[in-house]
Short mmCIF file of C-alpha atoms in Angstrom, two decimals:
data_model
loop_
_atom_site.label_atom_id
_atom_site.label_comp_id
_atom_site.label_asym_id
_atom_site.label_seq_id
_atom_site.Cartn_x
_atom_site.Cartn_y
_atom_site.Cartn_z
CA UNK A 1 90.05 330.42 101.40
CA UNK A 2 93.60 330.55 102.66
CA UNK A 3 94.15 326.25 102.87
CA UNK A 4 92.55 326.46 99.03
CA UNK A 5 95.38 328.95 97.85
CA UNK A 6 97.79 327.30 99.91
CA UNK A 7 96.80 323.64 98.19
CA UNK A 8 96.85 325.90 94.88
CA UNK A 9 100.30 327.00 95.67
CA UNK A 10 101.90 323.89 96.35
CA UNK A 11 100.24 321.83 93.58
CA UNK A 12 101.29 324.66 90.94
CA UNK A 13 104.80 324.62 92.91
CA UNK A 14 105.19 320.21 92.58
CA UNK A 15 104.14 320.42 88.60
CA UNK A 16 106.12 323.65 87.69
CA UNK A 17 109.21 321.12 89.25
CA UNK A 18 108.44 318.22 87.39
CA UNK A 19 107.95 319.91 84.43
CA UNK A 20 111.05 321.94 84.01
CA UNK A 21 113.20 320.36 81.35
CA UNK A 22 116.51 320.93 81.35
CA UNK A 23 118.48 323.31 78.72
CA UNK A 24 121.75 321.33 78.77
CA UNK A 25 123.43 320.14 75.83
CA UNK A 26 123.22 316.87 74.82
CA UNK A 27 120.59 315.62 76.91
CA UNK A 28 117.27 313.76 75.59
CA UNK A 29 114.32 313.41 78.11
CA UNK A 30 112.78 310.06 79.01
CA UNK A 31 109.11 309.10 80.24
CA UNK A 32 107.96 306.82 82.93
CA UNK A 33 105.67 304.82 81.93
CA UNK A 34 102.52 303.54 83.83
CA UNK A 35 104.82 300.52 84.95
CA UNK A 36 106.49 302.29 87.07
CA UNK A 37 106.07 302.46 90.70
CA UNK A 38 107.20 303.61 94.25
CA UNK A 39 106.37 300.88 96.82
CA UNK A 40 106.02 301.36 100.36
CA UNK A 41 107.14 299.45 103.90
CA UNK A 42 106.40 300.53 107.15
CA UNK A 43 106.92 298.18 109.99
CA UNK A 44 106.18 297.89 113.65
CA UNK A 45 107.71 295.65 116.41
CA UNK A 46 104.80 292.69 115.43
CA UNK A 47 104.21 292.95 111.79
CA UNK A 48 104.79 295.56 108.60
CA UNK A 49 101.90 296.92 105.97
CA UNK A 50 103.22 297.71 102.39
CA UNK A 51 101.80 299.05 99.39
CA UNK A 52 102.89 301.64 96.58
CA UNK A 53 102.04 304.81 94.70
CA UNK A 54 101.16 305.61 91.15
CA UNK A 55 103.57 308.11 89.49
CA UNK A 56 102.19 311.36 87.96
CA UNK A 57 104.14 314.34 86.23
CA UNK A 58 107.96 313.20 85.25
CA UNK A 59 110.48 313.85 83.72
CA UNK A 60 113.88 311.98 83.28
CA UNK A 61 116.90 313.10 81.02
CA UNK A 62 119.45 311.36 80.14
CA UNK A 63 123.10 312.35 78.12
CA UNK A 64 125.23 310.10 76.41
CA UNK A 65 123.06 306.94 78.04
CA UNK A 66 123.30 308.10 80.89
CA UNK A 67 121.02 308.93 83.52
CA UNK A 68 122.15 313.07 84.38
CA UNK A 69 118.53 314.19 85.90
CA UNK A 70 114.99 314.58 86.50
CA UNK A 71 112.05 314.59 88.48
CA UNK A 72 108.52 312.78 89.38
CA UNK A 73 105.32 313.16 91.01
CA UNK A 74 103.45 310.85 93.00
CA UNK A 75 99.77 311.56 93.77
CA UNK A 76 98.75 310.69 97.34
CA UNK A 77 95.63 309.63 96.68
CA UNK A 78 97.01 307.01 94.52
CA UNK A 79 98.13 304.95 97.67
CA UNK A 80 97.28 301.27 98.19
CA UNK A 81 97.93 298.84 100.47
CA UNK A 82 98.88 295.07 99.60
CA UNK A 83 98.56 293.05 102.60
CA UNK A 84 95.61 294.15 104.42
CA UNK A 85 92.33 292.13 104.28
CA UNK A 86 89.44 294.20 101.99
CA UNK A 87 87.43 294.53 105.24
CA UNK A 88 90.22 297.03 106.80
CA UNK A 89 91.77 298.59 103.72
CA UNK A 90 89.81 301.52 103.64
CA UNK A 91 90.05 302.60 106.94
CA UNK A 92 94.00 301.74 106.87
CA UNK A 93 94.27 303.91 103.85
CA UNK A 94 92.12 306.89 105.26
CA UNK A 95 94.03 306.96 108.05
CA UNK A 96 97.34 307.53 106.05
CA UNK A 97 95.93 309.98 104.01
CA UNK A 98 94.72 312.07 107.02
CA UNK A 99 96.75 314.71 109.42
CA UNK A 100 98.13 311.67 111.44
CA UNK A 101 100.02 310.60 108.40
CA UNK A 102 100.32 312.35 104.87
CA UNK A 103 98.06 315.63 105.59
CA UNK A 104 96.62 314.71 102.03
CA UNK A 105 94.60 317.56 102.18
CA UNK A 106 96.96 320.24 102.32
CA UNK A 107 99.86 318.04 100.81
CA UNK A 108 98.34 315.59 97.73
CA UNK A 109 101.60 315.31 96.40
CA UNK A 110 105.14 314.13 96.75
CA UNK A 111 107.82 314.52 94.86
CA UNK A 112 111.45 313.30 93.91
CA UNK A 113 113.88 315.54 92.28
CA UNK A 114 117.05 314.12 90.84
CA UNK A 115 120.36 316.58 91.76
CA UNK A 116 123.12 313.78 91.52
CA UNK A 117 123.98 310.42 89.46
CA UNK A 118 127.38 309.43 90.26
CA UNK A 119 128.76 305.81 89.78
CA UNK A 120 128.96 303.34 93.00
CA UNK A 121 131.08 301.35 94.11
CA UNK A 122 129.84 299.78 97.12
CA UNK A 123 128.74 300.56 100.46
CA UNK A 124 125.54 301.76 102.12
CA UNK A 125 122.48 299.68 103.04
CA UNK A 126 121.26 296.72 101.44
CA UNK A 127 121.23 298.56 97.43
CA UNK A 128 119.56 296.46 95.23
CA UNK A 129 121.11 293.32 92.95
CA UNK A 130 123.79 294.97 90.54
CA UNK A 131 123.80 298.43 91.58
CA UNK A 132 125.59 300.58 89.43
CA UNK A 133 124.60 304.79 90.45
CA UNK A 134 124.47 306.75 93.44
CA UNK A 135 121.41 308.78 92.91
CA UNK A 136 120.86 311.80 95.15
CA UNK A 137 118.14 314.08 95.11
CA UNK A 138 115.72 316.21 96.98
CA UNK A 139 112.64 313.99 98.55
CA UNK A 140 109.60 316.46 99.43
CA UNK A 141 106.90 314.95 101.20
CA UNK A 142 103.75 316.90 103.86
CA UNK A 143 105.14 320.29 102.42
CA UNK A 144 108.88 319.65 103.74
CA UNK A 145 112.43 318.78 101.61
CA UNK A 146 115.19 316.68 102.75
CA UNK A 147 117.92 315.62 100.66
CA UNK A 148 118.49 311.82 100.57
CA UNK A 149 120.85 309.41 98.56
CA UNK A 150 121.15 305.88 97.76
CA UNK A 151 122.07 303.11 96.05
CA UNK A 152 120.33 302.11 92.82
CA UNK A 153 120.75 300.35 89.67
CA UNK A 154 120.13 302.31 86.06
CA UNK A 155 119.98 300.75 82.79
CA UNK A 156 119.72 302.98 79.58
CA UNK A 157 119.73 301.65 76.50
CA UNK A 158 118.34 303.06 73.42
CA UNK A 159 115.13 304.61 73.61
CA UNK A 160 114.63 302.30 76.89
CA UNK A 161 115.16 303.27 80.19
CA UNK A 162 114.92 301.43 83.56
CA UNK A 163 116.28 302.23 87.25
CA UNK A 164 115.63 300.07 90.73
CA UNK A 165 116.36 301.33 94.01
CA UNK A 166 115.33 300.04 97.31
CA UNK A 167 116.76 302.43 100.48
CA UNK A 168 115.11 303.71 104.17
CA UNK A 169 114.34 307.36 105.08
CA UNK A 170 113.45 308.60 108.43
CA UNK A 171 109.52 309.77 108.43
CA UNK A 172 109.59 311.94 111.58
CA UNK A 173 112.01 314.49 109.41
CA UNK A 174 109.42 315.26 106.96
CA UNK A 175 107.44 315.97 110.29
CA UNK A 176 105.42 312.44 109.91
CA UNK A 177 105.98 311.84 113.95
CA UNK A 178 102.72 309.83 114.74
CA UNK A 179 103.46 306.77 116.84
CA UNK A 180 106.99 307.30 116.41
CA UNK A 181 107.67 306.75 120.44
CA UNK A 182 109.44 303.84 121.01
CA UNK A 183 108.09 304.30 124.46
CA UNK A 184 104.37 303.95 123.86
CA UNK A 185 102.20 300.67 123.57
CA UNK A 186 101.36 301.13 120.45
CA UNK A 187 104.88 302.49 117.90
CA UNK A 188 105.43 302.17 114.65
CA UNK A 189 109.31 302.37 113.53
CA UNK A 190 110.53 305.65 112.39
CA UNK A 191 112.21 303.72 109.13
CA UNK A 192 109.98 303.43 106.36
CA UNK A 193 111.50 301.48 103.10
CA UNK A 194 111.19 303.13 99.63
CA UNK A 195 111.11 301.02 96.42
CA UNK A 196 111.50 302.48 92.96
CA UNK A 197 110.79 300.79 90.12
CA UNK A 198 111.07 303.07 87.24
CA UNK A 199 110.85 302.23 83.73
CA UNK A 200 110.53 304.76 80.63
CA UNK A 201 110.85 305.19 77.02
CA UNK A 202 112.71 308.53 75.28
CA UNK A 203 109.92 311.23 74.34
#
């Protein structure tokens, strides 16, 4: 009874988030289409498996064609894996879904919530081709939230919408520690890489 309420809880918590539009003056809300995408990397000290994750709930707003806010959902039980033979695919992806890795059970969902869009001008690590935006925002992920920002690049034009980022986050501080010892035969690296590839239409 108390891990159903606490599922309850969080899923009401993750939709009530992406939901909430914004009062602001000015602003017009976007939707993701089914295009759009987050893509996974992980990689260990032989080899790497990637794959992505459908988008759910979302919102994005937008002022003056420009990108101001926002938030999406990605279902965990949407994740797939590209490079993996069929014959091991399942058991791959059960594994991630499970305690070692996303905790699907209590956690099915993570989120992204848009706090910052300021303009770039260069540094951090590798952005993607023409980056234009910081974007910073609140990741949450296995019931934890850690800001994160990054380089990205956001096109709005008209009732179109489109943003790119590619960026790293550190797993083991959303508590995702499994073979995270560098010391021990089998490690994979802390560093995942992220890919969004968001593209929308104005509601």
């Amino acid at each position: 009874m108390k891990k159903t309420t606490t599922i309850w809880l969080w899923s009401a918590l993750i939709l009530m988030a992406a939901c909430k539009k914004s009062d602001k003056p000015g602003e017009t809300q976007y939707k993701l289409n089914s295009r759009s995408v987050v893509e996974w990397k992980g990689t260990m000290d032989d080899g790497f498996n990637n794959g992505s994750f459908d988008i759910s709930e979302n919102h994005i707003m937008v002022k003056q064609e420009k990108l101001t806010g926002g938030s999406f959902v990605f279902p965990i039980v949407s994740i797939k894996n590209f490079n993996l033979p069929d014959s091991l695919k399942e058991q791959f992806l059960h594994h991630l879904k499970s305690a070692d890795f996303f905790n699907m059970v209590l956690y099915p969902e993570a989120a992204f919530t848009i706090t910052s869009v300021q303009p770039y001008t260069g540094g951090g690590e590798a952005p993607v081709a023409n980056a234009n935006y910081w974007i910073e925002g609140d990741f949450t992920m296995i019931g934890k939230t850690n800001p994160i920002r990054f380089p990205a690049f956001i096109s709005v034009s008209g009732k179109r919408l489109s943003v790119e980022a590619r960026f790293k986050i550190d797993r083991t501080k959303w508590g995702m520690n499994y073979a995270s010892d560098p010391s021990q035969q089998f490690y994979i690296h802390k560093n995942v890489e992220l890919y969004f590839k968001l593209s929308g239409e104005k509601r």
